[in-house]
Tab-separated table of C-alpha atoms in Angstrom:
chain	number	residue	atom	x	y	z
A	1	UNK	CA	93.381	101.167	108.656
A	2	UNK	CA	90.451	102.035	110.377
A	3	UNK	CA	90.763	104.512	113.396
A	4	UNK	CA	87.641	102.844	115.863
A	5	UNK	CA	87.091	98.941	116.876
A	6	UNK	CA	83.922	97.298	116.579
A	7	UNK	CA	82.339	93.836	117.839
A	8	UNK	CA	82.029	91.989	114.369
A	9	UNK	CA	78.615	91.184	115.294
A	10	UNK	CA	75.782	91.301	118.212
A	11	UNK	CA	72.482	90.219	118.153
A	12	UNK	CA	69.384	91.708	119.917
A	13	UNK	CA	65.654	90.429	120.742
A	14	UNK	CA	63.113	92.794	119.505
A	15	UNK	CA	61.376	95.935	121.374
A	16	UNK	CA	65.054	96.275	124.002
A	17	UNK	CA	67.354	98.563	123.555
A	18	UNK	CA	70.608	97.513	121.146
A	19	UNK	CA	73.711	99.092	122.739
A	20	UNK	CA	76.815	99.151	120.070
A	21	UNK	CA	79.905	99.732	121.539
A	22	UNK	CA	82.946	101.260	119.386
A	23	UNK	CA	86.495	101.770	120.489
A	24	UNK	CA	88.658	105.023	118.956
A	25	UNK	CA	91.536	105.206	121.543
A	26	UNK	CA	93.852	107.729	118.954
A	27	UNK	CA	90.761	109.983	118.324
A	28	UNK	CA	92.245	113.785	118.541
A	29	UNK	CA	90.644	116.750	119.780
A	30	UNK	CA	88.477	118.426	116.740
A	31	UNK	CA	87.717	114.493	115.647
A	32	UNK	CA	83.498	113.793	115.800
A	33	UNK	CA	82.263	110.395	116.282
A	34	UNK	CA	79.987	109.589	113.592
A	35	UNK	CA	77.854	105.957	113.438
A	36	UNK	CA	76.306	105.185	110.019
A	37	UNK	CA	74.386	101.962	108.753
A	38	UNK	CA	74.264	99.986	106.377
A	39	UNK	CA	71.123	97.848	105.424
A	40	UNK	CA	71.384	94.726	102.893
A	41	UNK	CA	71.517	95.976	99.294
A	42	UNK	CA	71.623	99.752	100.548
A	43	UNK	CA	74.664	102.697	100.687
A	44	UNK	CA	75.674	103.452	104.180
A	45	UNK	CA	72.658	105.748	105.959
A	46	UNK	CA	73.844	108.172	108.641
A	47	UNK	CA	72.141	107.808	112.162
A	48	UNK	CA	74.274	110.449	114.285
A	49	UNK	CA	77.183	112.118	115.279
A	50	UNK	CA	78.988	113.865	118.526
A	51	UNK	CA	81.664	115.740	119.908
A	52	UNK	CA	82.268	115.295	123.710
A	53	UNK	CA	78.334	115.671	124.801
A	54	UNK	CA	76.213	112.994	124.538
A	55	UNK	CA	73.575	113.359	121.779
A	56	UNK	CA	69.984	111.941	120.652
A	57	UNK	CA	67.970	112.353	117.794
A	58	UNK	CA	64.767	110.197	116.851
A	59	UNK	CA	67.083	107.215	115.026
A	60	UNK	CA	69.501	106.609	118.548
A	61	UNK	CA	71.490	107.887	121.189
A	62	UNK	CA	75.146	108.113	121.665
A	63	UNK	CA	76.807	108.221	124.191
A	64	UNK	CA	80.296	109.826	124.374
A	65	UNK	CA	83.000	108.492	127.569
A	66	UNK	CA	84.662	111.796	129.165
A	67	UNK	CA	88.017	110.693	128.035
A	68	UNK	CA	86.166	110.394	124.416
A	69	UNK	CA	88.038	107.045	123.763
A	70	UNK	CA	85.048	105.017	123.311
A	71	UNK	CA	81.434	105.578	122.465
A	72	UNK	CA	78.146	103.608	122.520
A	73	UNK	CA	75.238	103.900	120.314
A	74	UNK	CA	71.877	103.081	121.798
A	75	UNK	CA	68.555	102.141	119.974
A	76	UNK	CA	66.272	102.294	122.487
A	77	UNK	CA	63.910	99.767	121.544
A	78	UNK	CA	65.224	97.593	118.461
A	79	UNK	CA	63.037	96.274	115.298
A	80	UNK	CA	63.260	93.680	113.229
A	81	UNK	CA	64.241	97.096	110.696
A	82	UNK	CA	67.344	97.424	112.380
A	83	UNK	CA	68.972	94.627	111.595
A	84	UNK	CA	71.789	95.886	109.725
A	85	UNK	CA	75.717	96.476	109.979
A	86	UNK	CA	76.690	99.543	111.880
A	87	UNK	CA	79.945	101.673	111.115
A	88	UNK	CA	82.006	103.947	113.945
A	89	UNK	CA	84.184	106.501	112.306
A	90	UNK	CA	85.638	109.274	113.148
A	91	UNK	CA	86.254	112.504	111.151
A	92	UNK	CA	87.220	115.818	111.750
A	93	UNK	CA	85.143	118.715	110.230
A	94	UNK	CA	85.335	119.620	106.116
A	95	UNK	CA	86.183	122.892	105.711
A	96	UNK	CA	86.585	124.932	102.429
A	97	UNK	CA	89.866	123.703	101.308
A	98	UNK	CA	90.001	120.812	104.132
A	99	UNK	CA	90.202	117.013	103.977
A	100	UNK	CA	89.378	114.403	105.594
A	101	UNK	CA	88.759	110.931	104.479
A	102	UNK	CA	86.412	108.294	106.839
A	103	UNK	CA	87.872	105.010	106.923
A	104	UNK	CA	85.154	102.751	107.733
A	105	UNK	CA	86.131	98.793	109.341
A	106	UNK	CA	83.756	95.934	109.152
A	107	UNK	CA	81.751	97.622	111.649
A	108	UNK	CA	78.846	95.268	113.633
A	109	UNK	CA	76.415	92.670	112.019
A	110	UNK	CA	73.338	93.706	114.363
A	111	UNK	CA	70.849	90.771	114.026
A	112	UNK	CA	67.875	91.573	115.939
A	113	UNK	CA	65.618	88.916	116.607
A	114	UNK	CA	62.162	88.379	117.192
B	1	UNK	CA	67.585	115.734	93.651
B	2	UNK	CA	67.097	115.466	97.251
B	3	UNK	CA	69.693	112.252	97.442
B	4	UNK	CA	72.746	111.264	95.752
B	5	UNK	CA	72.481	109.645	92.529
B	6	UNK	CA	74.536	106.469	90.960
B	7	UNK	CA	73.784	104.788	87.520
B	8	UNK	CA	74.023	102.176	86.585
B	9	UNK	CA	72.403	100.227	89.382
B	10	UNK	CA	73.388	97.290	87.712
B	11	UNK	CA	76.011	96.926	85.385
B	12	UNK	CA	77.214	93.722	83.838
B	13	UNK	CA	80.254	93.714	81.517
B	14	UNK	CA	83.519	91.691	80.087
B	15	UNK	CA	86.229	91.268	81.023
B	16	UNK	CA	88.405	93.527	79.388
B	17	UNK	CA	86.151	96.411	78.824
B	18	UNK	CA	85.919	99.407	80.578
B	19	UNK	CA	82.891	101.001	82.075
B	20	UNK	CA	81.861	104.522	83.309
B	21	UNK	CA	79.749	104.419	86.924
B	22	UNK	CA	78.490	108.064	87.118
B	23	UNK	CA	77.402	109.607	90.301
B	24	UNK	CA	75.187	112.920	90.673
B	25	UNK	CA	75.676	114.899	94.849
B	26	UNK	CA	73.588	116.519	96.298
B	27	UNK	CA	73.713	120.251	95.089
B	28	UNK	CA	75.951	122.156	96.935
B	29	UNK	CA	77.922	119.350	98.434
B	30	UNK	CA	81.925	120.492	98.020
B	31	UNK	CA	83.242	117.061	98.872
B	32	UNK	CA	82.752	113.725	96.987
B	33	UNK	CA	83.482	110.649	97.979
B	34	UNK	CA	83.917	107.104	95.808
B	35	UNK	CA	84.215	103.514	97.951
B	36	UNK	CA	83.952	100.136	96.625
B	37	UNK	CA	82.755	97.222	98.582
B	38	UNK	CA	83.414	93.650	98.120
B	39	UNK	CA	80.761	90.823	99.125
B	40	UNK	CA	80.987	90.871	102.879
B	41	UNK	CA	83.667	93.417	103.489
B	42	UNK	CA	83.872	96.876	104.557
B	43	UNK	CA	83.857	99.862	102.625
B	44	UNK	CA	87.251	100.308	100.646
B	45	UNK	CA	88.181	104.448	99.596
B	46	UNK	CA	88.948	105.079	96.325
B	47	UNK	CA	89.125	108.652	95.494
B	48	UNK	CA	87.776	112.043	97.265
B	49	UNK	CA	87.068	115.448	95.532
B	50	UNK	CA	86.957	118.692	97.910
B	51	UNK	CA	85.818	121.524	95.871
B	52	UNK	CA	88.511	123.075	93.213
B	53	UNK	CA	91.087	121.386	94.661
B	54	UNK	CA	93.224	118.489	93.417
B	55	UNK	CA	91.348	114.894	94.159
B	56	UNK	CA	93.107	112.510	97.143
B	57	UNK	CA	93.750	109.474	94.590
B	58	UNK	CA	95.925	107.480	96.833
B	59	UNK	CA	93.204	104.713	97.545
B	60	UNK	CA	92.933	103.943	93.895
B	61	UNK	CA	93.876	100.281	93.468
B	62	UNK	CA	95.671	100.334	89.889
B	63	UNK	CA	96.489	102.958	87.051
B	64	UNK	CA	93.098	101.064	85.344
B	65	UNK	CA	91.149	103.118	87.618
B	66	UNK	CA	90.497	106.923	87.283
B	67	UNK	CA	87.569	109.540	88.469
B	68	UNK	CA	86.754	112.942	87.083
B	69	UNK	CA	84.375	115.413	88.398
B	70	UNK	CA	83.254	118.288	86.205
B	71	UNK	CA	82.360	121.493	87.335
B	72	UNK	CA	82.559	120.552	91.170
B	73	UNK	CA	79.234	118.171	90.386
B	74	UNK	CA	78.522	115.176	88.496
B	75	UNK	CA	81.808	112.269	88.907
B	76	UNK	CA	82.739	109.618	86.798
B	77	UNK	CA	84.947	106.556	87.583
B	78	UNK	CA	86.198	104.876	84.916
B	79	UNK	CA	87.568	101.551	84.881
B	80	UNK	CA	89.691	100.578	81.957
B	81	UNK	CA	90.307	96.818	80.940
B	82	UNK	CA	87.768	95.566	83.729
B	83	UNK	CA	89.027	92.321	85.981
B	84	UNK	CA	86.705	89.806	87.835
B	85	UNK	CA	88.118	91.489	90.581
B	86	UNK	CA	87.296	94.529	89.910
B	87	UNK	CA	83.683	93.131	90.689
B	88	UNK	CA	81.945	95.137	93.530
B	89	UNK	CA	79.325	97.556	94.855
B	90	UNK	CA	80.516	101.031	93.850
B	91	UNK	CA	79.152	103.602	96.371
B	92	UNK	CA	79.169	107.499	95.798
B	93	UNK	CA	79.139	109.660	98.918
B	94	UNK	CA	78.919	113.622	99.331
B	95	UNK	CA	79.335	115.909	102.169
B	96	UNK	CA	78.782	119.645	102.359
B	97	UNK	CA	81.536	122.107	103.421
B	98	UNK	CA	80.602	122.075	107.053
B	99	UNK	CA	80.186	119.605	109.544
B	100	UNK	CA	77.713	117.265	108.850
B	101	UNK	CA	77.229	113.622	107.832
B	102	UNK	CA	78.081	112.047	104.289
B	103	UNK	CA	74.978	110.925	102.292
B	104	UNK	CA	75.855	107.450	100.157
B	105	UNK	CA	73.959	106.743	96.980
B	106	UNK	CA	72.411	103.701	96.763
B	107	UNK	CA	75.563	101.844	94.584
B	108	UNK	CA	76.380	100.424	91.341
B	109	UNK	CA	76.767	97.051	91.190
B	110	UNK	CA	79.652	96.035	89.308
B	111	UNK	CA	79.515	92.225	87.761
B	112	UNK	CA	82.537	91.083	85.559
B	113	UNK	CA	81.996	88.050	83.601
């Protein structure tokens, strides 16, 4: 089962921001949040990832609560490119000899609209 | 390559054959990943190889199903005596040894007729 909760679907107009929330209530300590997505036809693409500290890169922002239990992923101003489902996982890290296996959910349909 | 790489694509077959869906990391990625997806579901695991060590099999869905990886590279997943519901987008994934994202290949698309 998967470890986060997710909207099944949200829908945005073009040029706001698209906020994605995701739920992970049982995360643990050394767990990151990752968000990937997942465009029609395509294999999962990762956006970002984070710890504790909120983080931005030039895809989105996300943004971590202090307890960690729930996270939001921000595109600041949406296209008609990001309409696409969206995954919240968590993992811990992979290291030599480790393992870890992401359980992704249905994630969020993100329509955005023009 | 710079990505990871699946072939087939496409792959079309009988039921009741099996077929080979082969999937190249990215060099230097320890851990591989295989998922399937169904038409409008999420991503289902199959199998996951870290390095030397023995592959996670428990999300395989029937003894028809098996995945090799030689020389901690190139994976095959074999399905033996194929079902219609075996039918599915079969995505590759790696990961390198440290903290960092999992690339996906783009899939094989797996009809049975």
């Amino acid at each position: 089962d998967a470890k986060t909760t997710q909207p099944p679907s949200m829908d945005c107009a073009e040029g706001r921001a698209a906020n994605l929330p995701c739920n992970h209530s049982t995360i643990s300590g050394n767990e990151y949040v990752y968000w990937y997505r997942q465009i029609h036809s395509q294999g999962p693409q990762y956006i970002i990832h984070g710890l504790k500290n909120n983080e931005t890169n030039e895809m989105a922002s996300l943004i971590i609560t202090e307890d960690r239990k729930s996270s939001t992923l921000i595109l600041p101003h949406a296209t008609l490119r990001d309409t696409a489902v969206y995954y919240c996982i968590v993992s811990s890290p992979l290291t030599s000899g480790g393992s870890y296996i992401p359980t992704f959910g249905r994630g969020t349909s993100l329509i955005v609209h023009p | 390559g710079a990505g990871v790489s699946q072939s087939p694509s496409n792959k079309v077959t009988e039921k009741g054959k099996d077929v080979e869906l082969r999937c190249d990391p990215i060099s230097g990625h320890t851990a591989l990943y295989w998922y399937r997806q169904s038409l409008g579901q999420g991503l289902e695991f199959l199998i996951y190889f870290q390095g030397n060590s023995a592959p996670d099999k428990s999300g395989l869905p029937s003894d028809r199903f098996s995945a090799e990886r030689t020389g901690g590279s190139v994976s095959t997943l074999t399905i033996q005596r194929t079902q219609q519901e075996d039918s599915a987008v079969y995505l590759c994934a790696s990961s390198p040894p440290l903290l960092y994202g999992y690339t996906f290949g783009s899939g094989t698309r797996l009809t049975v007729v």
